[in-house]
Amino acid sequence: MSDHACGSCSSSGSGCSSQGCSPEDAKLKKTLSRIKHKIVVISGKGGVGKSTVATNIAVALSLAGKQVGLLDVDVHGPSIPRLLCLEDQKPHIGHEIIEPISYSKNLWVMSLGFMLPSKNDPVIWRGPVKIGLIKQFVQDVAWGDLDFLVVDCPPGTGDEPLSALQTLGPDAQAVIVTTPQGVAIDDVRRSVNFCKQVGNPILGIVENMSGFVCPDCGSIHNIFNTGGGEDLAKEMGVKFLGRIPLDPEVGRSGDEGYPIVRVDHEGPTGKALGVIIKSMLNLSESLQENLKMPSLDELKGKNGMVRIAVPVAGGKLCMHFGHCEQFALVDVDTLTKGVVSINMETPPPHEPGVIPQWIADQNVQLVLAGGMGAKAQTMFTDAGVRVIVGSPAEAPENVVANYLAGTLVTGQNTCDH
């Protein structure tokens, strides 16, 4: 592996700046690697409440203690500023950086609506300009370290949702919003196939405006069709995240700029949104669980053996996963907790996503790393390999010995990609 290969490249889909990427692409990769989970809210049908759903998802995740960004890429109809009562806010724009608007201590927002001279001004742009803006809003906004970036797209399968998914990369997951009626289901079915064709995973389908919440008694009445979104999820083989009722309080709170999940989280709609974000919280919790220090007994080895991989450069653990020269593959007897053998192996050429799969193919159960980007960590998790970051730059045999003795002290993740 070359000295200039970056850890983010191994999981982002292309090489780093010194391998031919432009400075802009390198900046984009660095920004994305600091975002653990990207959720793009889309729908093939307009008027299904997509922006309201995206806003309440972002607020709910922030109320759960997650660091969240909310990006509005609806260029022609940005509604996020109004939904969050931020219409009068203006972002600070510096040299090659834009500061997002702070909604709370752990929710930051960006929208073209913040930059328009007047809310009555139309945005008359063609595709290339919109595509450029979306990329700029990802790479130039100072999002920092986020657990989630929630992106609100306009309806359809055109420039904005396509650009958002392509900019965020193949690990960005789609949440598709529909209403129960057949006329909406037909358009939303196209959204499901759209995601499959562009290669992005679908987190699930949300059925909005499913039933009516009586303002007097609070009960839900199915005065319209219901279940269309759930039926579509079964038909298309994707997860059904839940249904949100048609609630007069949602419209009122949206007009006033106070998301329903914040002001009435115990009501029918707030509880429904709580069910929906559980799938998203599980994404974060599964990654965090994977990064906890596992005991040797927790690792699922074969024939009483566990294999541990340590990225090495100059005879010591490499503090940046992407800069390593070789991997020390250390075989450990789970009964005696002793090292049986250490083999130095050179990984295959540095290509997108190759190293995590190569490690898994070597029957490795655990990687002890100094620094590793969030995307690479996720890929190791998906391949069934546990990861510990923040390990010290010592000889690999010493790092493994300390782990086996329970004395391995880890610090911060040294990867800044």
GROMACS .gro file of C-alpha atoms in nm:
model
  417
    1MET     CA    1   0.000   0.000   0.000
    2SER     CA    2   0.149   0.334  -0.103
    3ASP     CA    3   0.251   0.596   0.150
    4HIS     CA    4   0.009   0.852   0.011
    5ALA     CA    5  -0.304   0.636   0.018
    6CYS     CA    6  -0.567   0.772   0.253
    7GLY     CA    7  -0.795   0.565   0.471
    8SER     CA    8  -1.107   0.729   0.336
    9CYS     CA    9  -1.023   0.625  -0.019
   10SER     CA   10  -1.043   0.258   0.065
   11SER     CA   11  -1.410   0.297   0.137
   12SER     CA   12  -1.519   0.602  -0.054
   13GLY     CA   13  -1.495   0.486  -0.408
   14SER     CA   14  -1.187   0.659  -0.549
   15GLY     CA   15  -0.828   0.749  -0.477
   16CYS     CA   16  -0.693   1.039  -0.274
   17SER     CA   17  -0.575   1.376  -0.400
   18SER     CA   18  -0.217   1.270  -0.462
   19GLN     CA   19  -0.343   0.988  -0.683
   20GLY     CA   20  -0.523   1.217  -0.925
   21CYS     CA   21  -0.817   1.359  -0.728
   22SER     CA   22  -0.870   1.733  -0.749
   23PRO     CA   23  -0.839   1.938  -0.428
   24GLU     CA   24  -1.219   1.972  -0.431
   25ASP     CA   25  -1.266   1.596  -0.443
   26ALA     CA   26  -1.015   1.549  -0.162
   27LYS     CA   27  -1.203   1.809   0.044
   28LEU     CA   28  -1.531   1.632  -0.024
   29LYS     CA   29  -1.387   1.297   0.085
   30LYS     CA   30  -1.255   1.444   0.405
   31THR     CA   31  -1.593   1.600   0.484
   32LEU     CA   32  -1.784   1.279   0.414
   33SER     CA   33  -1.551   1.065   0.621
   34ARG     CA   34  -1.649   1.268   0.930
   35ILE     CA   35  -2.017   1.181   0.879
   36LYS     CA   36  -2.109   0.836   1.006
   37HIS     CA   37  -2.452   0.799   0.847
   38LYS     CA   38  -2.609   0.979   0.551
   39ILE     CA   39  -2.988   0.963   0.515
   40VAL     CA   40  -3.149   1.105   0.201
   41VAL     CA   41  -3.525   1.163   0.225
   42ILE     CA   42  -3.689   1.131  -0.116
   43SER     CA   43  -4.022   1.071  -0.282
   44GLY     CA   44  -4.141   1.034  -0.637
   45LYS     CA   45  -4.455   1.226  -0.547
   46GLY     CA   46  -4.491   1.587  -0.437
   47GLY     CA   47  -4.711   1.688  -0.146
   48VAL     CA   48  -4.648   1.379   0.066
   49GLY     CA   49  -4.497   1.574   0.357
   50LYS     CA   50  -4.139   1.481   0.280
   51SER     CA   51  -3.982   1.800   0.421
   52THR     CA   52  -4.187   1.769   0.739
   53VAL     CA   53  -4.076   1.408   0.779
   54ALA     CA   54  -3.709   1.496   0.712
   55THR     CA   55  -3.720   1.784   0.960
   56ASN     CA   56  -3.881   1.578   1.236
   57ILE     CA   57  -3.638   1.290   1.177
   58ALA     CA   58  -3.342   1.528   1.217
   59VAL     CA   59  -3.486   1.690   1.529
   60ALA     CA   60  -3.576   1.352   1.681
   61LEU     CA   61  -3.224   1.221   1.625
   62SER     CA   62  -3.078   1.534   1.784
   63LEU     CA   63  -3.311   1.495   2.083
   64ALA     CA   64  -3.175   1.142   2.115
   65GLY     CA   65  -2.832   1.295   2.174
   66LYS     CA   66  -2.689   1.249   1.825
   67GLN     CA   67  -2.487   1.509   1.637
   68VAL     CA   68  -2.703   1.587   1.335
   69GLY     CA   69  -2.687   1.795   1.019
   70LEU     CA   70  -2.999   1.879   0.816
   71LEU     CA   71  -2.938   1.974   0.452
   72ASP     CA   72  -3.216   2.115   0.236
   73VAL     CA   73  -3.141   2.061  -0.134
   74ASP     CA   74  -3.487   2.161  -0.256
   75VAL     CA   75  -3.350   2.450  -0.460
   76HIS     CA   76  -3.680   2.578  -0.597
   77GLY     CA   77  -3.886   2.537  -0.282
   78PRO     CA   78  -3.667   2.541   0.030
   79SER     CA   79  -3.900   2.496   0.326
   80ILE     CA   80  -3.667   2.381   0.604
   81PRO     CA   81  -3.596   2.737   0.732
   82ARG     CA   82  -3.969   2.797   0.788
   83LEU     CA   83  -4.028   2.455   0.944
   84LEU     CA   84  -3.758   2.532   1.203
   85CYS     CA   85  -3.843   2.901   1.253
   86LEU     CA   86  -3.504   3.002   1.107
   87GLU     CA   87  -3.624   3.218   0.818
   88ASP     CA   88  -3.433   3.530   0.927
   89GLN     CA   89  -3.101   3.353   0.978
   90LYS     CA   90  -2.803   3.412   0.750
   91PRO     CA   91  -2.498   3.182   0.744
   92HIS     CA   92  -2.148   3.320   0.776
   93ILE     CA   93  -1.957   3.261   0.454
   94GLY     CA   94  -1.578   3.270   0.470
   95HIS     CA   95  -1.298   3.166   0.238
   96GLU     CA   96  -1.401   2.824   0.102
   97ILE     CA   97  -1.617   2.756   0.406
   98ILE     CA   98  -1.980   2.810   0.504
   99GLU     CA   99  -2.096   2.792   0.862
  100PRO     CA  100  -2.429   2.609   0.902
  101ILE     CA  101  -2.707   2.760   1.107
  102SER     CA  102  -2.732   2.622   1.460
  103TYR     CA  103  -3.082   2.510   1.555
  104SER     CA  104  -2.974   2.353   1.882
  105LYS     CA  105  -2.653   2.244   2.049
  106ASN     CA  106  -2.636   1.934   1.829
  107LEU     CA  107  -2.842   2.014   1.518
  108TRP     CA  108  -2.703   2.227   1.233
  109VAL     CA  109  -2.895   2.330   0.923
  110MET     CA  110  -2.812   2.449   0.571
  111SER     CA  111  -3.053   2.559   0.299
  112LEU     CA  112  -3.048   2.788  -0.003
  113GLY     CA  113  -3.344   2.956   0.168
  114PHE     CA  114  -3.097   3.122   0.408
  115MET     CA  115  -2.922   3.294   0.117
  116LEU     CA  116  -3.211   3.432  -0.086
  117PRO     CA  117  -3.254   3.813  -0.068
  118SER     CA  118  -3.629   3.764  -0.030
  119LYS     CA  119  -3.844   3.459   0.036
  120ASN     CA  120  -4.051   3.568  -0.265
  121ASP     CA  121  -3.758   3.548  -0.509
  122PRO     CA  122  -3.781   3.252  -0.750
  123VAL     CA  123  -3.471   3.041  -0.818
  124ILE     CA  124  -3.448   3.000  -1.195
  125TRP     CA  125  -3.158   2.759  -1.239
  126ARG     CA  126  -3.075   2.479  -1.476
  127GLY     CA  127  -2.938   2.141  -1.373
  128PRO     CA  128  -2.561   2.207  -1.371
  129VAL     CA  129  -2.595   2.502  -1.133
  130LYS     CA  130  -2.811   2.299  -0.894
  131ILE     CA  131  -2.568   2.009  -0.906
  132GLY     CA  132  -2.281   2.244  -0.820
  133LEU     CA  133  -2.472   2.392  -0.527
  134ILE     CA  134  -2.548   2.051  -0.377
  135LYS     CA  135  -2.182   1.950  -0.392
  136GLN     CA  136  -2.081   2.284  -0.240
  137PHE     CA  137  -2.331   2.243   0.042
  138VAL     CA  138  -2.171   1.911   0.130
  139GLN     CA  139  -1.800   1.986   0.088
  140ASP     CA  140  -1.782   2.354   0.188
  141VAL     CA  141  -2.021   2.361   0.484
  142ALA     CA  142  -1.842   2.316   0.817
  143TRP     CA  143  -2.047   2.018   0.929
  144GLY     CA  144  -1.774   1.880   1.153
  145ASP     CA  145  -1.819   1.535   1.307
  146LEU     CA  146  -2.177   1.414   1.263
  147ASP     CA  147  -2.358   1.099   1.360
  148PHE     CA  148  -2.618   1.172   1.093
  149LEU     CA  149  -2.661   1.399   0.793
  150VAL     CA  150  -3.028   1.411   0.689
  151VAL     CA  151  -3.088   1.545   0.337
  152ASP     CA  152  -3.427   1.671   0.223
  153CYS     CA  153  -3.475   1.642  -0.155
  154PRO     CA  154  -3.748   1.777  -0.383
  155PRO     CA  155  -3.991   1.525  -0.534
  156GLY     CA  156  -3.904   1.314  -0.835
  157THR     CA  157  -3.598   1.128  -0.957
  158GLY     CA  158  -3.418   1.415  -1.128
  159ASP     CA  159  -3.114   1.634  -1.069
  160GLU     CA  160  -3.140   1.698  -0.696
  161PRO     CA  161  -3.194   1.346  -0.554
  162LEU     CA  162  -2.954   1.197  -0.808
  163SER     CA  163  -2.685   1.457  -0.728
  164ALA     CA  164  -2.737   1.416  -0.353
  165LEU     CA  165  -2.691   1.039  -0.366
  166GLN     CA  166  -2.394   1.056  -0.602
  167THR     CA  167  -2.225   1.328  -0.395
  168LEU     CA  168  -2.276   1.147  -0.065
  169GLY     CA  169  -2.157   0.815  -0.204
  170PRO     CA  170  -2.284   0.456  -0.221
  171ASP     CA  171  -2.331   0.423   0.155
  172ALA     CA  172  -2.593   0.701   0.169
  173GLN     CA  173  -2.926   0.542   0.254
  174ALA     CA  174  -3.266   0.649   0.126
  175VAL     CA  175  -3.581   0.700   0.329
  176ILE     CA  176  -3.873   0.704   0.086
  177VAL     CA  177  -4.190   0.888   0.186
  178THR     CA  178  -4.533   0.812   0.046
  179THR     CA  179  -4.898   0.857   0.128
  180PRO     CA  180  -5.129   0.553   0.124
  181GLN     CA  181  -5.319   0.644  -0.194
  182GLY     CA  182  -5.254   0.451  -0.512
  183VAL     CA  183  -5.173   0.764  -0.714
  184ALA     CA  184  -4.881   0.831  -0.477
  185ILE     CA  185  -4.776   0.466  -0.457
  186ASP     CA  186  -4.731   0.452  -0.836
  187ASP     CA  187  -4.483   0.741  -0.830
  188VAL     CA  188  -4.306   0.622  -0.516
  189ARG     CA  189  -4.254   0.278  -0.668
  190ARG     CA  190  -4.036   0.457  -0.924
  191SER     CA  191  -3.833   0.603  -0.637
  192VAL     CA  192  -3.760   0.255  -0.507
  193ASN     CA  193  -3.638   0.144  -0.849
  194PHE     CA  194  -3.444   0.469  -0.882
  195CYS     CA  195  -3.243   0.388  -0.569
  196LYS     CA  196  -3.182   0.033  -0.685
  197GLN     CA  197  -3.057   0.154  -1.024
  198VAL     CA  198  -2.817   0.413  -0.881
  199GLY     CA  199  -2.692   0.157  -0.628
  200ASN     CA  200  -2.782   0.319  -0.296
  201PRO     CA  201  -2.940   0.113  -0.017
  202ILE     CA  202  -3.295   0.187   0.096
  203LEU     CA  203  -3.333   0.225   0.470
  204GLY     CA  204  -3.708   0.194   0.437
  205ILE     CA  205  -4.045   0.341   0.342
  206VAL     CA  206  -4.248   0.581   0.556
  207GLU     CA  207  -4.624   0.602   0.505
  208ASN     CA  208  -4.724   0.959   0.587
  209MET     CA  209  -5.079   1.093   0.634
  210SER     CA  210  -5.195   0.742   0.726
  211GLY     CA  211  -5.521   0.789   0.911
  212PHE     CA  212  -5.649   1.108   1.074
  213VAL     CA  213  -5.583   1.220   1.431
  214CYS     CA  214  -5.906   1.357   1.577
  215PRO     CA  215  -5.828   1.695   1.737
  216ASP     CA  216  -6.100   1.638   1.999
  217CYS     CA  217  -6.041   1.283   2.122
  218GLY     CA  218  -5.689   1.211   1.987
  219SER     CA  219  -5.788   0.879   1.833
  220ILE     CA  220  -5.687   0.786   1.478
  221HIS     CA  221  -5.956   0.735   1.215
  222ASN     CA  222  -5.882   0.577   0.878
  223ILE     CA  223  -6.102   0.808   0.672
  224PHE     CA  224  -5.867   0.767   0.376
  225ASN     CA  225  -5.691   0.459   0.245
  226THR     CA  226  -5.422   0.319   0.469
  227GLY     CA  227  -5.154   0.052   0.433
  228GLY     CA  228  -5.041   0.142   0.081
  229GLY     CA  229  -4.687   0.220   0.190
  230GLU     CA  230  -4.657  -0.104   0.386
  231ASP     CA  231  -4.790  -0.302   0.090
  232LEU     CA  232  -4.538  -0.131  -0.139
  233ALA     CA  233  -4.254  -0.217   0.099
  234LYS     CA  234  -4.354  -0.584   0.091
  235GLU     CA  235  -4.389  -0.577  -0.286
  236MET     CA  236  -4.047  -0.419  -0.342
  237GLY     CA  237  -3.865  -0.615  -0.073
  238VAL     CA  238  -3.767  -0.316   0.143
  239LYS     CA  239  -3.823  -0.239   0.508
  240PHE     CA  240  -4.137  -0.059   0.625
  241LEU     CA  241  -4.032   0.199   0.884
  242GLY     CA  242  -4.379   0.298   1.002
  243ARG     CA  243  -4.682   0.514   0.941
  244ILE     CA  244  -4.745   0.873   1.048
  245PRO     CA  245  -5.105   0.990   1.087
  246LEU     CA  246  -5.252   1.303   0.935
  247ASP     CA  247  -5.246   1.536   1.233
  248PRO     CA  248  -5.375   1.897   1.238
  249GLU     CA  249  -5.107   1.973   1.496
  250VAL     CA  250  -4.835   1.887   1.243
  251GLY     CA  251  -4.960   2.155   1.004
  252ARG     CA  252  -4.993   2.412   1.282
  253SER     CA  253  -4.655   2.340   1.435
  254GLY     CA  254  -4.491   2.345   1.090
  255ASP     CA  255  -4.639   2.685   1.009
  256GLU     CA  256  -4.517   2.817   1.342
  257GLY     CA  257  -4.172   2.661   1.305
  258TYR     CA  258  -4.186   2.414   1.593
  259PRO     CA  259  -4.145   2.049   1.486
  260ILE     CA  260  -4.416   1.824   1.627
  261VAL     CA  261  -4.161   1.574   1.759
  262ARG     CA  262  -4.025   1.844   1.988
  263VAL     CA  263  -4.345   1.999   2.119
  264ASP     CA  264  -4.565   1.688   2.139
  265HIS     CA  265  -4.346   1.380   2.139
  266GLU     CA  266  -4.599   1.188   2.350
  267GLY     CA  267  -4.885   1.244   2.106
  268PRO     CA  268  -4.982   0.994   1.832
  269THR     CA  269  -4.762   1.159   1.571
  270GLY     CA  270  -4.466   1.203   1.803
  271LYS     CA  271  -4.482   0.838   1.905
  272ALA     CA  272  -4.506   0.731   1.540
  273LEU     CA  273  -4.192   0.929   1.459
  274GLY     CA  274  -4.020   0.772   1.758
  275VAL     CA  275  -4.082   0.428   1.607
  276ILE     CA  276  -3.944   0.541   1.271
  277ILE     CA  277  -3.613   0.675   1.404
  278LYS     CA  278  -3.540   0.353   1.593
  279SER     CA  279  -3.404   0.200   1.272
  280MET     CA  280  -3.172   0.498   1.234
  281LEU     CA  281  -3.056   0.490   1.593
  282ASN     CA  282  -2.983   0.121   1.549
  283LEU     CA  283  -2.740   0.211   1.269
  284SER     CA  284  -2.539   0.426   1.507
  285GLU     CA  285  -2.562   0.187   1.800
  286SER     CA  286  -2.447  -0.112   1.594
  287LEU     CA  287  -2.136   0.077   1.484
  288GLN     CA  288  -2.060   0.192   1.838
  289GLU     CA  289  -2.109  -0.161   1.967
  290ASN     CA  290  -1.862  -0.285   1.707
  291LEU     CA  291  -1.600  -0.034   1.827
  292LYS     CA  292  -1.618  -0.136   2.193
  293MET     CA  293  -1.324  -0.334   2.324
  294PRO     CA  294  -1.434  -0.698   2.275
  295SER     CA  295  -1.301  -0.976   2.493
  296LEU     CA  296  -1.132  -1.272   2.327
  297ASP     CA  297  -1.435  -1.485   2.414
  298GLU     CA  298  -1.664  -1.250   2.220
  299LEU     CA  299  -1.471  -1.299   1.898
  300LYS     CA  300  -1.599  -1.583   1.685
  301GLY     CA  301  -1.288  -1.766   1.576
  302LYS     CA  302  -1.249  -2.106   1.413
  303ASN     CA  303  -1.111  -2.424   1.567
  304GLY     CA  304  -1.026  -2.245   1.891
  305MET     CA  305  -0.821  -1.980   1.714
  306VAL     CA  306  -0.875  -1.606   1.669
  307ARG     CA  307  -0.687  -1.400   1.411
  308ILE     CA  308  -0.601  -1.038   1.484
  309ALA     CA  309  -0.478  -0.795   1.216
  310VAL     CA  310  -0.253  -0.498   1.289
  311PRO     CA  311  -0.164  -0.242   1.017
  312VAL     CA  312   0.212  -0.192   1.022
  313ALA     CA  313   0.455   0.068   0.886
  314GLY     CA  314   0.823   0.082   0.984
  315GLY     CA  315   0.785  -0.214   1.218
  316LYS     CA  316   0.520  -0.047   1.433
  317LEU     CA  317   0.144  -0.016   1.433
  318CYS     CA  318   0.063   0.241   1.167
  319MET     CA  319  -0.127   0.531   1.317
  320HIS     CA  320  -0.321   0.576   0.995
  321PHE     CA  321  -0.488   0.270   0.851
  322GLY     CA  322  -0.447   0.392   0.490
  323HIS     CA  323  -0.070   0.444   0.517
  324CYS     CA  324   0.027   0.094   0.624
  325GLU     CA  325   0.283  -0.114   0.435
  326GLN     CA  326   0.178  -0.458   0.563
  327PHE     CA  327  -0.061  -0.626   0.801
  328ALA     CA  328   0.061  -0.839   1.090
  329LEU     CA  329  -0.178  -1.136   1.110
  330VAL     CA  330  -0.156  -1.271   1.463
  331ASP     CA  331  -0.311  -1.610   1.548
  332VAL     CA  332  -0.418  -1.651   1.910
  333ASP     CA  333  -0.524  -1.967   2.095
  334THR     CA  334  -0.852  -1.882   2.271
  335LEU     CA  335  -0.793  -2.145   2.540
  336THR     CA  336  -0.442  -2.044   2.648
  337LYS     CA  337  -0.476  -1.681   2.525
  338GLY     CA  338  -0.128  -1.715   2.383
  339VAL     CA  339   0.011  -1.609   2.046
  340VAL     CA  340   0.062  -1.908   1.817
  341SER     CA  341   0.204  -1.733   1.511
  342ILE     CA  342   0.261  -1.392   1.349
  343ASN     CA  343   0.269  -1.355   0.972
  344MET     CA  344   0.339  -1.034   0.781
  345GLU     CA  345   0.119  -1.004   0.473
  346THR     CA  346   0.117  -0.737   0.202
  347PRO     CA  347  -0.237  -0.629   0.114
  348PRO     CA  348  -0.362  -0.613  -0.245
  349PRO     CA  349  -0.341  -0.292  -0.449
  350HIS     CA  350  -0.519   0.003  -0.294
  351GLU     CA  351  -0.863   0.001  -0.455
  352PRO     CA  352  -1.203   0.115  -0.324
  353GLY     CA  353  -1.333  -0.119  -0.055
  354VAL     CA  354  -1.077  -0.392  -0.130
  355ILE     CA  355  -0.884  -0.391   0.199
  356PRO     CA  356  -1.182  -0.456   0.433
  357GLN     CA  357  -1.292  -0.748   0.219
  358TRP     CA  358  -0.935  -0.879   0.191
  359ILE     CA  359  -0.904  -0.869   0.570
  360ALA     CA  360  -1.229  -1.061   0.605
  361ASP     CA  361  -1.108  -1.318   0.351
  362GLN     CA  362  -0.801  -1.378   0.572
  363ASN     CA  363  -1.040  -1.501   0.845
  364VAL     CA  364  -0.958  -1.201   1.066
  365GLN     CA  365  -1.194  -1.137   1.356
  366LEU     CA  366  -1.039  -0.820   1.498
  367VAL     CA  367  -0.839  -0.523   1.368
  368LEU     CA  368  -0.632  -0.316   1.611
  369ALA     CA  369  -0.580   0.020   1.443
  370GLY     CA  370  -0.449   0.364   1.531
  371GLY     CA  371  -0.675   0.567   1.305
  372MET     CA  372  -0.944   0.469   1.059
  373GLY     CA  373  -1.211   0.669   0.877
  374ALA     CA  374  -1.577   0.616   0.963
  375LYS     CA  375  -1.653   0.467   0.622
  376ALA     CA  376  -1.379   0.206   0.652
  377GLN     CA  377  -1.503   0.118   1.001
  378THR     CA  378  -1.851   0.062   0.863
  379MET     CA  379  -1.718  -0.160   0.585
  380PHE     CA  380  -1.528  -0.375   0.833
  381THR     CA  381  -1.845  -0.401   1.042
  382ASP     CA  382  -2.045  -0.508   0.739
  383ALA     CA  383  -1.780  -0.773   0.665
  384GLY     CA  384  -1.811  -0.913   1.018
  385VAL     CA  385  -1.475  -0.782   1.145
  386ARG     CA  386  -1.452  -0.598   1.478
  387VAL     CA  387  -1.239  -0.283   1.497
  388ILE     CA  388  -1.057  -0.107   1.780
  389VAL     CA  389  -0.921   0.240   1.700
  390GLY     CA  390  -0.680   0.456   1.897
  391SER     CA  391  -0.423   0.179   1.954
  392PRO     CA  392  -0.066   0.300   2.026
  393ALA     CA  393   0.220   0.304   1.771
  394GLU     CA  394   0.409   0.007   1.912
  395ALA     CA  395   0.537  -0.323   1.771
  396PRO     CA  396   0.237  -0.534   1.666
  397GLU     CA  397   0.328  -0.818   1.902
  398ASN     CA  398   0.327  -0.573   2.194
  399VAL     CA  399  -0.010  -0.427   2.094
  400VAL     CA  400  -0.163  -0.774   2.074
  401ALA     CA  401  -0.001  -0.883   2.402
  402ASN     CA  402  -0.149  -0.579   2.579
  403TYR     CA  403  -0.491  -0.654   2.429
  404LEU     CA  404  -0.474  -1.016   2.549
  405ALA     CA  405  -0.365  -0.905   2.896
  406GLY     CA  406  -0.648  -0.652   2.916
  407THR     CA  407  -0.402  -0.363   2.946
  408LEU     CA  408  -0.438  -0.211   2.598
  409VAL     CA  409  -0.491   0.162   2.645
  410THR     CA  410  -0.656   0.334   2.349
  411GLY     CA  411  -0.664   0.702   2.271
  412GLN     CA  412  -0.841   0.912   2.012
  413ASN     CA  413  -0.895   0.798   1.656
  414THR     CA  414  -0.598   0.956   1.481
  415CYS     CA  415  -0.763   0.950   1.138
  416ASP     CA  416  -0.873   1.293   1.015
  417HIS     CA  417  -1.021   1.168   0.686
   0.00000   0.00000   0.00000
